[in-house]
Structures are given as C-alpha cells and as structure tokens.
PDB file of C-alpha atoms in Angstrom:
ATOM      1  CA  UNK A 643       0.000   0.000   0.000  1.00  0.00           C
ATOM      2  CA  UNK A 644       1.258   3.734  -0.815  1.00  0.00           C
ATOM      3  CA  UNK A 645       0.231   6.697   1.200  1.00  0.00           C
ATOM      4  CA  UNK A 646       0.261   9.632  -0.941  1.00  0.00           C
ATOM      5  CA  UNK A 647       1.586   7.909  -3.958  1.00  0.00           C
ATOM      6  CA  UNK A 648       5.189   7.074  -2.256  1.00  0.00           C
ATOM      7  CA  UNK A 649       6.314   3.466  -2.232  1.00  0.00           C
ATOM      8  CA  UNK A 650       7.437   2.365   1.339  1.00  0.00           C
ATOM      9  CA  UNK A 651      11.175   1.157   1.536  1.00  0.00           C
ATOM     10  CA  UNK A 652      11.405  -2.773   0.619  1.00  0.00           C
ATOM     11  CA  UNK A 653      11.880  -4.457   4.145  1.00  0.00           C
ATOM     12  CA  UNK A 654      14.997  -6.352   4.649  1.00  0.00           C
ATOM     13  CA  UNK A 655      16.647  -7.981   7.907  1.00  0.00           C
ATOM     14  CA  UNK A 656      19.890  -7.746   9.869  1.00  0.00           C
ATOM     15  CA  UNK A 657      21.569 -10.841   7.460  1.00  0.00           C
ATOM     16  CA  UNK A 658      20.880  -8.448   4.147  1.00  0.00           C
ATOM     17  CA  UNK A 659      21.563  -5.215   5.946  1.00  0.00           C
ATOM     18  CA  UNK A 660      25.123  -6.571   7.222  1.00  0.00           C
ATOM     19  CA  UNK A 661      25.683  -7.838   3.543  1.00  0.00           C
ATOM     20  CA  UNK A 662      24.937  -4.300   2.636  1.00  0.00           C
ATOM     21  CA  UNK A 663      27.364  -2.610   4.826  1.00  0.00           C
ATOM     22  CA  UNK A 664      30.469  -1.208   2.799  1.00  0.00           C
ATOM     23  CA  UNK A 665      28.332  -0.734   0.033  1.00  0.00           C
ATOM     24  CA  UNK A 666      26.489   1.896   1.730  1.00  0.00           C
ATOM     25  CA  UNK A 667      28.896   3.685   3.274  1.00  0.00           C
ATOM     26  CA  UNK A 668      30.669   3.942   0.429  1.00  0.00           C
ATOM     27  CA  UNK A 669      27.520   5.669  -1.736  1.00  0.00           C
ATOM     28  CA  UNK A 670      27.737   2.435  -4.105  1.00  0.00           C
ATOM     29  CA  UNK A 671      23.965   1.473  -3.638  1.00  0.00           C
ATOM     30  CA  UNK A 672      20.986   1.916  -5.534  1.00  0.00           C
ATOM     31  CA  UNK A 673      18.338   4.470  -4.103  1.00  0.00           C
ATOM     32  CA  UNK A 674      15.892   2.054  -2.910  1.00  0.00           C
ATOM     33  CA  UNK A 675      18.612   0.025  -1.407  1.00  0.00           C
ATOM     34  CA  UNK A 676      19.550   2.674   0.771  1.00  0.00           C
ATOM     35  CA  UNK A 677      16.460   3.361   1.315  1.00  0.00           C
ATOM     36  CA  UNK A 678      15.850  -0.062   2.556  1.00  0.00           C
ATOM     37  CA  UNK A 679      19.241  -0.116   4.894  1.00  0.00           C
ATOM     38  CA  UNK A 680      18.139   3.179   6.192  1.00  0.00           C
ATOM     39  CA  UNK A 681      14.899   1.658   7.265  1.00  0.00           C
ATOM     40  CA  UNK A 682      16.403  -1.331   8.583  1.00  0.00           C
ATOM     41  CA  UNK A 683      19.059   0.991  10.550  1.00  0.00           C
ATOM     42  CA  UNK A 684      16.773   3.399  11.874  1.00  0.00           C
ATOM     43  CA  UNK A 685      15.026   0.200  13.617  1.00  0.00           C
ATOM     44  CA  UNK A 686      17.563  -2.155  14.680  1.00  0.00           C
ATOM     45  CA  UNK A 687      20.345  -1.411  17.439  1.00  0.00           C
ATOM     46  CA  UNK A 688      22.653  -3.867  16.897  1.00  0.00           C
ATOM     47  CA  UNK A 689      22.873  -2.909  12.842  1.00  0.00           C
ATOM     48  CA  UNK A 690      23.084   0.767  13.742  1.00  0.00           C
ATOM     49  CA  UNK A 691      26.024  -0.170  15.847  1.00  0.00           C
ATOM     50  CA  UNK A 692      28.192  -1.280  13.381  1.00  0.00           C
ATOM     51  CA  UNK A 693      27.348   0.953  10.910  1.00  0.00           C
ATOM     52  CA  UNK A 694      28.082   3.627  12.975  1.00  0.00           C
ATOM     53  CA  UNK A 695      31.398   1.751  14.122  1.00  0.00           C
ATOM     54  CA  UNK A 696      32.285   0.865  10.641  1.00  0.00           C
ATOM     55  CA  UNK A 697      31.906   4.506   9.578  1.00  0.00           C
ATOM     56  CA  UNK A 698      33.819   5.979  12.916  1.00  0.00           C
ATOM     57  CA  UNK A 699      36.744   3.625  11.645  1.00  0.00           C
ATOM     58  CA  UNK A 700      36.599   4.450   7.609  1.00  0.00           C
ATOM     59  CA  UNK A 701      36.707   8.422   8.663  1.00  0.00           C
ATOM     60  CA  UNK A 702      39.878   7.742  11.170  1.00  0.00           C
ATOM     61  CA  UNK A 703      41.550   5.688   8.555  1.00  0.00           C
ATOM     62  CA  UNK A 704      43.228   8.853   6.457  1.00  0.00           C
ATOM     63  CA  UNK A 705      43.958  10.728   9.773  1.00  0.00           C
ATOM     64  CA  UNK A 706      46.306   7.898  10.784  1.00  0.00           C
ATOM     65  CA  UNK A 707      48.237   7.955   8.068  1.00  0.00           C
ATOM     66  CA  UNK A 708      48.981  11.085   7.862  1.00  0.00           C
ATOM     67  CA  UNK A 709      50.524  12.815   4.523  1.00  0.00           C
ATOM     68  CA  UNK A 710      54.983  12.281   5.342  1.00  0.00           C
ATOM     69  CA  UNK A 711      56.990  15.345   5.445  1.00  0.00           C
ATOM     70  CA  UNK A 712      59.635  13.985   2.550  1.00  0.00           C
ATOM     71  CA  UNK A 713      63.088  14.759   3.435  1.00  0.00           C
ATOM     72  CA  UNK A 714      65.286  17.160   1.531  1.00  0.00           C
ATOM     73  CA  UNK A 715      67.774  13.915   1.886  1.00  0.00           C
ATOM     74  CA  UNK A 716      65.285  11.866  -0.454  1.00  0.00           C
ATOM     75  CA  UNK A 717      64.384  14.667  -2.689  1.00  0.00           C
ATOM     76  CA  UNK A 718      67.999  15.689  -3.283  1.00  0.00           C
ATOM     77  CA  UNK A 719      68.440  11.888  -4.389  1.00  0.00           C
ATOM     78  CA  UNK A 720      65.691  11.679  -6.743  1.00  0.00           C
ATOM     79  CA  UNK A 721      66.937  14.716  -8.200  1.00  0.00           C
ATOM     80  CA  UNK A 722      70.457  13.648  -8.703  1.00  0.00           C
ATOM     81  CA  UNK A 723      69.164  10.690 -10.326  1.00  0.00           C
ATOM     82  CA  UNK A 724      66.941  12.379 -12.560  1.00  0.00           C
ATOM     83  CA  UNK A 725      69.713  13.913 -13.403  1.00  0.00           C
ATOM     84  CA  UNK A 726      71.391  11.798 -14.392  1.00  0.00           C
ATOM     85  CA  UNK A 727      68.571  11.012 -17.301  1.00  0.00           C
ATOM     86  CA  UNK A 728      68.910  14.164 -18.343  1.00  0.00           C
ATOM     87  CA  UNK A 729      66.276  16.055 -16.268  1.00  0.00           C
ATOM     88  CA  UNK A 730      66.851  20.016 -15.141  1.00  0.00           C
ATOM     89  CA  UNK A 731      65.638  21.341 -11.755  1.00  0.00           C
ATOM     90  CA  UNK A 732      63.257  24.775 -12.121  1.00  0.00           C
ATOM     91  CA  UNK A 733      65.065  27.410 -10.582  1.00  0.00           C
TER      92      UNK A 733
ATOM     93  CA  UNK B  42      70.108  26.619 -16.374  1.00  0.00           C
ATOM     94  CA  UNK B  43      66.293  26.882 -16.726  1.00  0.00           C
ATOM     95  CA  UNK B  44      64.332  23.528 -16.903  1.00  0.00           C
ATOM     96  CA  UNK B  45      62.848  22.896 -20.301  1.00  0.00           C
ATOM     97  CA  UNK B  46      59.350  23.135 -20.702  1.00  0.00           C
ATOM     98  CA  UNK B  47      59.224  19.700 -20.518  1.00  0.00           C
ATOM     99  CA  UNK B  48      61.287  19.529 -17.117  1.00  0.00           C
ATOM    100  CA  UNK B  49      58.765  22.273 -16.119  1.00  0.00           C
ATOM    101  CA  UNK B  50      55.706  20.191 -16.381  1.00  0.00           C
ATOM    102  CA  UNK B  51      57.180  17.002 -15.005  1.00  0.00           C
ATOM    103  CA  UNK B  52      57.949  19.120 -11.690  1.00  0.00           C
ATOM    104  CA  UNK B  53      54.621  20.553 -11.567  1.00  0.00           C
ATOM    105  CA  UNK B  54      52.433  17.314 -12.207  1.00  0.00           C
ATOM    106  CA  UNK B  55      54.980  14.287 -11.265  1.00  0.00           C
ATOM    107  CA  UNK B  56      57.433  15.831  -8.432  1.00  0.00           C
ATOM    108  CA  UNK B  57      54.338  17.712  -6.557  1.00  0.00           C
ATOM    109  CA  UNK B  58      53.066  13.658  -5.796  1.00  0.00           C
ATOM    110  CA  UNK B  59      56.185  13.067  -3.934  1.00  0.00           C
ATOM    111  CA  UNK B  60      54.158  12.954  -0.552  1.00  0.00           C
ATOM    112  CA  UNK B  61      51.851  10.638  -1.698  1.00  0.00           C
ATOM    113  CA  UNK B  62      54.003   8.736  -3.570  1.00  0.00           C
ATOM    114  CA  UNK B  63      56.508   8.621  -0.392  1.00  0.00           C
ATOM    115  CA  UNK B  64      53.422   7.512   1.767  1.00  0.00           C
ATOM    116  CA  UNK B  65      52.104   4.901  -0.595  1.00  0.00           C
ATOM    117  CA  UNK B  66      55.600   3.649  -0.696  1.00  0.00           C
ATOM    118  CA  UNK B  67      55.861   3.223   2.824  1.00  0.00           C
ATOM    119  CA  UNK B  68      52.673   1.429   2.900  1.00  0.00           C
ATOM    120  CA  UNK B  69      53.855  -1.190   0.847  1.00  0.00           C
ATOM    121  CA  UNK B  70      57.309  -1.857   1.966  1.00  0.00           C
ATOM    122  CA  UNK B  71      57.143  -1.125   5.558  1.00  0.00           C
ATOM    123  CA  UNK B  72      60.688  -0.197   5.488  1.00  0.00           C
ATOM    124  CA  UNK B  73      61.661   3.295   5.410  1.00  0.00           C
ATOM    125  CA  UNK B  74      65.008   2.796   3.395  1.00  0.00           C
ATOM    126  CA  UNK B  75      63.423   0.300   0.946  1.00  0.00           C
ATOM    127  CA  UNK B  76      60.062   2.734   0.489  1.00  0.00           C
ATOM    128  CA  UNK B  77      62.710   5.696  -0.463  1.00  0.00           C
ATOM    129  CA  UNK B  78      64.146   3.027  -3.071  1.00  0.00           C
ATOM    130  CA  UNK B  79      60.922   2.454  -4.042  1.00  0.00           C
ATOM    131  CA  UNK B  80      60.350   5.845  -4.706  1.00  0.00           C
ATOM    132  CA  UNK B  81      63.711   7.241  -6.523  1.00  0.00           C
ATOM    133  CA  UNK B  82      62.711   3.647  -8.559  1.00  0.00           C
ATOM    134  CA  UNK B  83      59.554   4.923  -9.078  1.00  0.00           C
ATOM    135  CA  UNK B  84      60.475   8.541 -10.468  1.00  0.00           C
ATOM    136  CA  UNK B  85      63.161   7.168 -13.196  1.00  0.00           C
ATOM    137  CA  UNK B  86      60.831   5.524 -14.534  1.00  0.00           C
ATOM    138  CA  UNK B  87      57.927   8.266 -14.674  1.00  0.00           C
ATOM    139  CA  UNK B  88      60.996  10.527 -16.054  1.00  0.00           C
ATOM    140  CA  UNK B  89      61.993   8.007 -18.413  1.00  0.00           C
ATOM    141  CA  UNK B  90      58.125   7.471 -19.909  1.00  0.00           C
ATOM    142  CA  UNK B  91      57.171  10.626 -19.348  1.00  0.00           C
ATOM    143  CA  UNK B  92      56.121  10.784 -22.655  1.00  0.00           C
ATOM    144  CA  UNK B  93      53.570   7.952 -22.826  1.00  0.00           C
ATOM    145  CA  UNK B  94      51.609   9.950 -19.245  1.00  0.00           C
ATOM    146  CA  UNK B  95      48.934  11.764 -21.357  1.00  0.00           C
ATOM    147  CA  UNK B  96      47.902  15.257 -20.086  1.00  0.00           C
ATOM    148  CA  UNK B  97      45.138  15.888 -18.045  1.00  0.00           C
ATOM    149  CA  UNK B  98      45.255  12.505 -16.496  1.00  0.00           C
ATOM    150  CA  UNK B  99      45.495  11.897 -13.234  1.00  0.00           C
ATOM    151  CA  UNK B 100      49.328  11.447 -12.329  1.00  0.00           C
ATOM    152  CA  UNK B 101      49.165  10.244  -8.823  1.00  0.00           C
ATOM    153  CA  UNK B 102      47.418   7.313 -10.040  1.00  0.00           C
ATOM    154  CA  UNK B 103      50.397   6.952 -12.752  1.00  0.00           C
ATOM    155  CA  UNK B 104      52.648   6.949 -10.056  1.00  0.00           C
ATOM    156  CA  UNK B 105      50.848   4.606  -7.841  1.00  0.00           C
ATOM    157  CA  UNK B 106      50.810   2.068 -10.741  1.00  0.00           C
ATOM    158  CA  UNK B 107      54.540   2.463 -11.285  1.00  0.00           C
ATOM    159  CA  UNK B 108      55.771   2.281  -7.245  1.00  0.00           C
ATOM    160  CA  UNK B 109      52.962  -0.975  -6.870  1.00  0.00           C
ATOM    161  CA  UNK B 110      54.787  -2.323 -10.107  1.00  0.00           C
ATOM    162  CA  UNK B 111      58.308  -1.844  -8.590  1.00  0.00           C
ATOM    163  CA  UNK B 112      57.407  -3.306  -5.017  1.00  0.00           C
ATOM    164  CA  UNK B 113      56.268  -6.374  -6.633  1.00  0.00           C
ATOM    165  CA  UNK B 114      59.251  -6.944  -8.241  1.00  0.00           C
ATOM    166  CA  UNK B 115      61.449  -6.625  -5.350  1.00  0.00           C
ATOM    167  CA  UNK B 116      58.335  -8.741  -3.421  1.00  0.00           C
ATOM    168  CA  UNK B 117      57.414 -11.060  -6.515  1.00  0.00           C
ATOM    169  CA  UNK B 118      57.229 -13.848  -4.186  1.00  0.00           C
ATOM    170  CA  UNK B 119      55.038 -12.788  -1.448  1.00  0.00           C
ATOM    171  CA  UNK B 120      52.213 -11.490  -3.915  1.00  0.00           C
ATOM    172  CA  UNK B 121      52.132 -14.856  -4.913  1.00  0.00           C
ATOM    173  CA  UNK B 122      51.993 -16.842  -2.457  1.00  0.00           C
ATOM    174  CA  UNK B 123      48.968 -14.913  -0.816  1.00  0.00           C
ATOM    175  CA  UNK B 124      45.701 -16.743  -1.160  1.00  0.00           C
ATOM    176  CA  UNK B 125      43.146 -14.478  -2.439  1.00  0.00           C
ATOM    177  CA  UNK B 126      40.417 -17.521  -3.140  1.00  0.00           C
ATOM    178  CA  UNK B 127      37.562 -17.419  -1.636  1.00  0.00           C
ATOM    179  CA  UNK B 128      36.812 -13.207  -1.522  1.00  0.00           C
ATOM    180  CA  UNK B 129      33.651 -12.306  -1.206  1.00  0.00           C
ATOM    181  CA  UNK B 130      32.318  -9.039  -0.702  1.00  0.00           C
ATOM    182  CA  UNK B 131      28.951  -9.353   1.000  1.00  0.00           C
ATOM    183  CA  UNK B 132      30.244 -12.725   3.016  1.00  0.00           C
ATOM    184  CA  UNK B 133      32.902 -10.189   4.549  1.00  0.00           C
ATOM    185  CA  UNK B 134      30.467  -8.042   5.324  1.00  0.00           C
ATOM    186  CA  UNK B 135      28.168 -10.263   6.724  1.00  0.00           C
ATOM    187  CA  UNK B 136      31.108 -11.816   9.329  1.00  0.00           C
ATOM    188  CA  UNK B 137      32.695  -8.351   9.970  1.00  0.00           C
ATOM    189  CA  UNK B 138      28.768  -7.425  11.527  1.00  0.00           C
ATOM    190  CA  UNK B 139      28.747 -10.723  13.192  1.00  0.00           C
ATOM    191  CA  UNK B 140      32.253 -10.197  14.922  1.00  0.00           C
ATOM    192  CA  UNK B 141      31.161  -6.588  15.723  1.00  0.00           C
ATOM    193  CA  UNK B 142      28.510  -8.110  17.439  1.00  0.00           C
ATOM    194  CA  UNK B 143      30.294 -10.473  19.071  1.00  0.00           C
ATOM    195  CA  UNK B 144      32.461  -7.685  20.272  1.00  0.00           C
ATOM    196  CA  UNK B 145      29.906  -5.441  21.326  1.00  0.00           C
ATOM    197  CA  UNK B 146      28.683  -8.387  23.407  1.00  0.00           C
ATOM    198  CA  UNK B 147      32.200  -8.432  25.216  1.00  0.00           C
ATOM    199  CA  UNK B 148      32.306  -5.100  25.917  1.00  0.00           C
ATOM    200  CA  UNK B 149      34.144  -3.634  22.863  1.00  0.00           C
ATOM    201  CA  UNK B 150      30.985  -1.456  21.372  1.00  0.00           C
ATOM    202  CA  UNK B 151      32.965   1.964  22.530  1.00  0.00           C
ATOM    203  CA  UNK B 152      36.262   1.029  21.838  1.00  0.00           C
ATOM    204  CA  UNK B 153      37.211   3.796  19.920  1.00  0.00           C
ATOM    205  CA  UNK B 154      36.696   6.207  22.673  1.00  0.00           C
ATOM    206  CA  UNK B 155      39.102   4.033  24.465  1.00  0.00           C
ATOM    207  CA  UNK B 156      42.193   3.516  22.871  1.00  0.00           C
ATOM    208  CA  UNK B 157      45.133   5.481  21.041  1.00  0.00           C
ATOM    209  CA  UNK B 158      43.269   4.774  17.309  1.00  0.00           C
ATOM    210  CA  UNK B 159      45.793   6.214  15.120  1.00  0.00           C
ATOM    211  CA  UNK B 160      48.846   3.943  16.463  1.00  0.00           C
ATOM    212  CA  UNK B 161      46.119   0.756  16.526  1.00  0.00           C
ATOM    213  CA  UNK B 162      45.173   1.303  13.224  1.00  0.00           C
ATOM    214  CA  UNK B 163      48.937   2.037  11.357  1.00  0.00           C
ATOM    215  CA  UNK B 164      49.437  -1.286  12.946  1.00  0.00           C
ATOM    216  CA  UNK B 165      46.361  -2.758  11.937  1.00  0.00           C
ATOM    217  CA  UNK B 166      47.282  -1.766   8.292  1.00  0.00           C
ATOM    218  CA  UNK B 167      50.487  -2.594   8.321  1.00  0.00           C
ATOM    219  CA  UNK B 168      49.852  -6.152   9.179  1.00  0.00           C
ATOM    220  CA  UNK B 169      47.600  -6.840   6.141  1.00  0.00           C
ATOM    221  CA  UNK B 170      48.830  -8.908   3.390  1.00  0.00           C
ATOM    222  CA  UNK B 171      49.776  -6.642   0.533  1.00  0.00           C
ATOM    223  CA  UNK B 172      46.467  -7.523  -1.457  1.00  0.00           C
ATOM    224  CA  UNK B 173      44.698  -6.407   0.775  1.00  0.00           C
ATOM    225  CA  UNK B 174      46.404  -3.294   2.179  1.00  0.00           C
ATOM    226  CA  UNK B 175      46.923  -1.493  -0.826  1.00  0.00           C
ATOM    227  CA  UNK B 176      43.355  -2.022  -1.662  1.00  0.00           C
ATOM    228  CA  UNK B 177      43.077  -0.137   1.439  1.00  0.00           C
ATOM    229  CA  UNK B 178      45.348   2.490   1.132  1.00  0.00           C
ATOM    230  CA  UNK B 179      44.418   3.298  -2.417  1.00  0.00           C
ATOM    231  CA  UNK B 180      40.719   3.527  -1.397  1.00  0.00           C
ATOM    232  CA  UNK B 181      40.719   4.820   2.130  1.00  0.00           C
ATOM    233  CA  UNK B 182      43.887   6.837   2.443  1.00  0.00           C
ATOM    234  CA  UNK B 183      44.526   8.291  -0.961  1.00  0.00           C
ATOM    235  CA  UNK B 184      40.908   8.602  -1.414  1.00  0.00           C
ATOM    236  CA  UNK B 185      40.362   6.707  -5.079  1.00  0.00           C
ATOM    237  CA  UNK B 186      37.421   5.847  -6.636  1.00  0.00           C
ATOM    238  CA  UNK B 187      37.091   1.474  -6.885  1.00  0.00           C
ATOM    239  CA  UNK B 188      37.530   1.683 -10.519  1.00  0.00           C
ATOM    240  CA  UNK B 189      40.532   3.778 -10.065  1.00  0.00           C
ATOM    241  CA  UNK B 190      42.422   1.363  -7.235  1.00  0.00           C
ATOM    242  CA  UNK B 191      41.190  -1.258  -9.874  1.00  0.00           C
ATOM    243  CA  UNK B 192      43.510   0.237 -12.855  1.00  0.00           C
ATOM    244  CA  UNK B 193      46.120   0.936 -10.503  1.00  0.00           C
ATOM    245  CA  UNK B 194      46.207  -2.383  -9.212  1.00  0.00           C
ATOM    246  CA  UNK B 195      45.080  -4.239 -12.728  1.00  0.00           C
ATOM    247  CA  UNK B 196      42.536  -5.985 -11.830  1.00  0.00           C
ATOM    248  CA  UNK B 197      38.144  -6.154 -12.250  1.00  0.00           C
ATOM    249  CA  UNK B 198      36.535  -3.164  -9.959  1.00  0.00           C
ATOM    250  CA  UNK B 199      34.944  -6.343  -8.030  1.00  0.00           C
ATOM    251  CA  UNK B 200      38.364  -7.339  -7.135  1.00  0.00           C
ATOM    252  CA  UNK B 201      38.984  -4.162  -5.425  1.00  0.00           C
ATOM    253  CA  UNK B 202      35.750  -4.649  -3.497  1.00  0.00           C
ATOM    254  CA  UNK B 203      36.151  -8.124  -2.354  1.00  0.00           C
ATOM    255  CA  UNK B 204      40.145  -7.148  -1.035  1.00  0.00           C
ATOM    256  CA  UNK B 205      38.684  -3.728   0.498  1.00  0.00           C
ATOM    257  CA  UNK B 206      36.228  -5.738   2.420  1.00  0.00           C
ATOM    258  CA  UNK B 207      38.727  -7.866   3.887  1.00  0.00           C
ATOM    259  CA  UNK B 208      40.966  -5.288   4.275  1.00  0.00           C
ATOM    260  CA  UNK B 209      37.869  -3.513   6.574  1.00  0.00           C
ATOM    261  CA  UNK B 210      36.994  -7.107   8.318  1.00  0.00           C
ATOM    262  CA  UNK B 211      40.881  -7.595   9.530  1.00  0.00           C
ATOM    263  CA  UNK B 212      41.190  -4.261  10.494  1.00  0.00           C
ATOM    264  CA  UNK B 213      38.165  -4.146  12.787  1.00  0.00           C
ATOM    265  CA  UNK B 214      39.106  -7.785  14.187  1.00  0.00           C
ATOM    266  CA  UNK B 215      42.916  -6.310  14.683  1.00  0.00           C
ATOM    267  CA  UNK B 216      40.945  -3.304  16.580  1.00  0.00           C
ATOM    268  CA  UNK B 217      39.347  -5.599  18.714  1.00  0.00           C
ATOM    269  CA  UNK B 218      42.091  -7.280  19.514  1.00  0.00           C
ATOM    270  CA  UNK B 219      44.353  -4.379  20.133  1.00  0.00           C
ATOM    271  CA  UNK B 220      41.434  -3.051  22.829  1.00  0.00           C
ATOM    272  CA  UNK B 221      41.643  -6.393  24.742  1.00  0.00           C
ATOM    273  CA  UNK B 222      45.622  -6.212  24.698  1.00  0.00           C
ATOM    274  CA  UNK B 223      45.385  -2.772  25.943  1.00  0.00           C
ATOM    275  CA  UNK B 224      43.641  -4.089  28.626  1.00  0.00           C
ATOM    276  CA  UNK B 225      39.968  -2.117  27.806  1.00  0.00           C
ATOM    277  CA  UNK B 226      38.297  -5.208  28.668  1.00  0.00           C
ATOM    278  CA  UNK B 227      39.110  -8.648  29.758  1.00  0.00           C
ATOM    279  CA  UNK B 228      38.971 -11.646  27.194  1.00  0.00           C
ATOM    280  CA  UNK B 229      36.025 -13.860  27.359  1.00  0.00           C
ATOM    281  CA  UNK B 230      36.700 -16.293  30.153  1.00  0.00           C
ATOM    282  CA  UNK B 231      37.403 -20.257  28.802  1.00  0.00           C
ATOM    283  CA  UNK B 232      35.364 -22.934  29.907  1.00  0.00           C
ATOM    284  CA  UNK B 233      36.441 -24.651  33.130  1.00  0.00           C
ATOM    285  CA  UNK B 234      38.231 -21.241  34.223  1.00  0.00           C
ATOM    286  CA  UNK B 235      36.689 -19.728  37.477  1.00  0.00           C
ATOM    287  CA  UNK B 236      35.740 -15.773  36.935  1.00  0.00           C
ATOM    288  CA  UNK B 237      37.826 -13.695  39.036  1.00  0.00           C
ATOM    289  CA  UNK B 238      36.052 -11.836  41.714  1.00  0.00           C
TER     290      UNK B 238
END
C-alpha cells in the first residue's frame, strides 16, 4: 500500500543489511537500497552499531596515516638521479 | 640553467606527488630505506616514460601504478603466495557485523573512545597482506574511486571490493584485539576457568 503515492522502503533484515554494509557507506547502492538499509538501521540497534562503528573507523583511517613530510635527503636523491637522465631542476 | 618546458611540467604534475608517492611507498614496503628506493625507482621511470603519461590525467594514479609495479618486483614472491580464493564481498560483510557483534557483546561497542586509534590502526594496516592493504590504502587513504584502485592495481573493480572488504573485516578484528591487549576489557573467560572476583 502507498500513502500519498510514495512506495514504502522494501523491508529487509539484519543478514541483508550486514551484507549491505560497505556498500552503503561507500555511496555504491541503488536508491531504494539505501532506502531499505536506512529503514532497517533506523530500527535495529545492533545494525546501527556497526554501521556507525564501521563509519567511525573508515573516517579515522586517512587521519592515521597522515601525509609524510619527505626529506630534503630523499628529494635531493631523486633529483640527482633524474639527473642523471637528463632532467633540469626549475630554478 | 632553466628547466625545459618539458622539465617544467614534469615538476609541476609528477614531483608535486612526492608525498603521496613517499606515503604509498611506505605502505607497501614497511621499510623506510626500501620505500625511499621504491620511490627514486619509481620517479626514473615516470621521467623516463614521461612521454607515454597523457595530459590531463590523473598522475598520482600513474605513479601509484609504477611504485605498486616496482614493489612487486622486489616482493614477486610474497604477492604470490597470498591466497586471495575465496573473496567475497557481501560474506565479509556479513562476518565483519557478526564479529562486531560479538564484540559489542564483550564489551568492545565503545572502543574507539578508548584507545590510542591512530597507532592501533597504522598497525592494523600494516599487518595486512599486501592484497589487501593497498586495496586499502588506495581507497581509504589516498581517497580513489574502486575503478581507479582497480587500474592501478590491474585488476576487475569487483576485485577491489572483495580485497577492500577484507581489508575492513581484519582491520576491525585487529581493533578488537588491540582493545583487549590494551587491557579495555578482559577476554572472554574459557570454559572450566573460574571468573575472578
């Protein structure tokens, strides 16, 4: 049944919503499939938990691995040997 | 001497990677003196076929390709010997939810408000198999689309998916069981072992 025209998210349970689980957080579903993972979420406690721990660890991922500072010891030797083929610094 | 125009552009769309490059390269070799090989390895040969890179495409991707190229050969045995049967996507899924539940269960739900994260998880990554880490760092650190970690890497975009999800799954388990080594919560007593009081 549709109220006002609007399909109701497809129901699915915990076994299809944990299957689902990278795939949503990484925007790779279809709209009614989030739709239906939302729904599931928004209802279930022990799926919302892992989602939510799941996405806590994908955001803290980049920040521990932060971008190196490269030395001026490596760059100096990549330069040298791209000298060596022929290569001239910018000033 | 001026650089040639050439020179010019290599600096401004090849040498500007460097961090990246230097980071991915650490990823894969673990070894700070064989990463920086990796990477003066990886920049002759971007010099020397710097005229196949076409303009306007992405170069850190181009480099990626090259320094994952280069590990392998100095690792050619390793990424062989790694099983990589067996991947599937949604089963990973389905057992990384189980173990979280499992987890939560033992007193692990918060444990990310409880430990030192960003040493747990450099340690978590750096104990992956290869396959699976670089699917990780492509994806997660650097921030690449699937189908871009899949041309780096040279293999199908479901590839990347299957080895990102069991990249995620041993990285969660190796959170877990960093928390319990820290001490955050005691392991699960074993049968026929009296609870402390």
């Amino acid at each position: 049944m549709t109220i006002a025209g609007i399909d109701p998210p497809p129901l699915i349970d915990c076994h299809a919503a944990a299957s689902a689980l990278y795939d949503f957080l990484d925007g790779r579903l279809a709209d009614t499939a989030v739709s239906a993972v939302q729904g599931h979420i928004d209802t279930c406690r022990n799926c919302a938990s892992h989602y939510d721990f799941a996405r806590q660890v994908l955001t803290l991922i980049p920040a521990a691995l932060p971008l190196p500072t490269v030395s001026e010891a490596l760059r100096g030797r990549i330069v040298t040997a791209l000298k060596a083929e022929g290569y001239s610094e910018s000033a | 001497m001026p650089a040639s125009p050439r020179d010019a552009e290599f600096d401004a769309t090849v040498l500007a990677a460097l961090p990246q490059v230097v980071r991915f390269a650490r990823s894969l070799a673990h070894d700070e003196a064989l990463a920086d090989d990796l990477v003066q390895e990886t920049y002759l040969r971007a010099y020397r076929s710097w005229e196949t890179f076409k303009t306007g495409h992405d170069a850190r991707r181009w480099l990626f390709t090259i320094c994952r190229n280069v590990f392998l050969r100095y690792r050619e045995r390793e990424a062989r010997v790694v099983d990589t049967s067996g991947e599937d996507a949604e089963l990973e899924s389905l057992a990384a939810s189980m173990e979280h539940g499992e987890a939560t269960r033992n007193g692990l739900g918060d444990l990310l408000d409880r430990i030192a994260v960003g040493p747990a998880i450099r340690a978590a990554l750096a104990a992956l198999p290869e396959v699976y880490r670089t699917a990780a760092i492509l994806v997660d650190v650097e921030g690449e689309s699937y189908e871009s970690a899949a041309e780096v890497l040279e293999v199908p975009v479901g590839t990347v998916r299957s080895r990102l999800f069991r990249a995620r799954r041993l990285l969660q388990k190796s959170l877990y069981s960093h928390a319990v080594d820290a001490g955050v919560v005691r392991p699960p007593a074993t049968p026929g072992q009296g609870v402390a009081p």
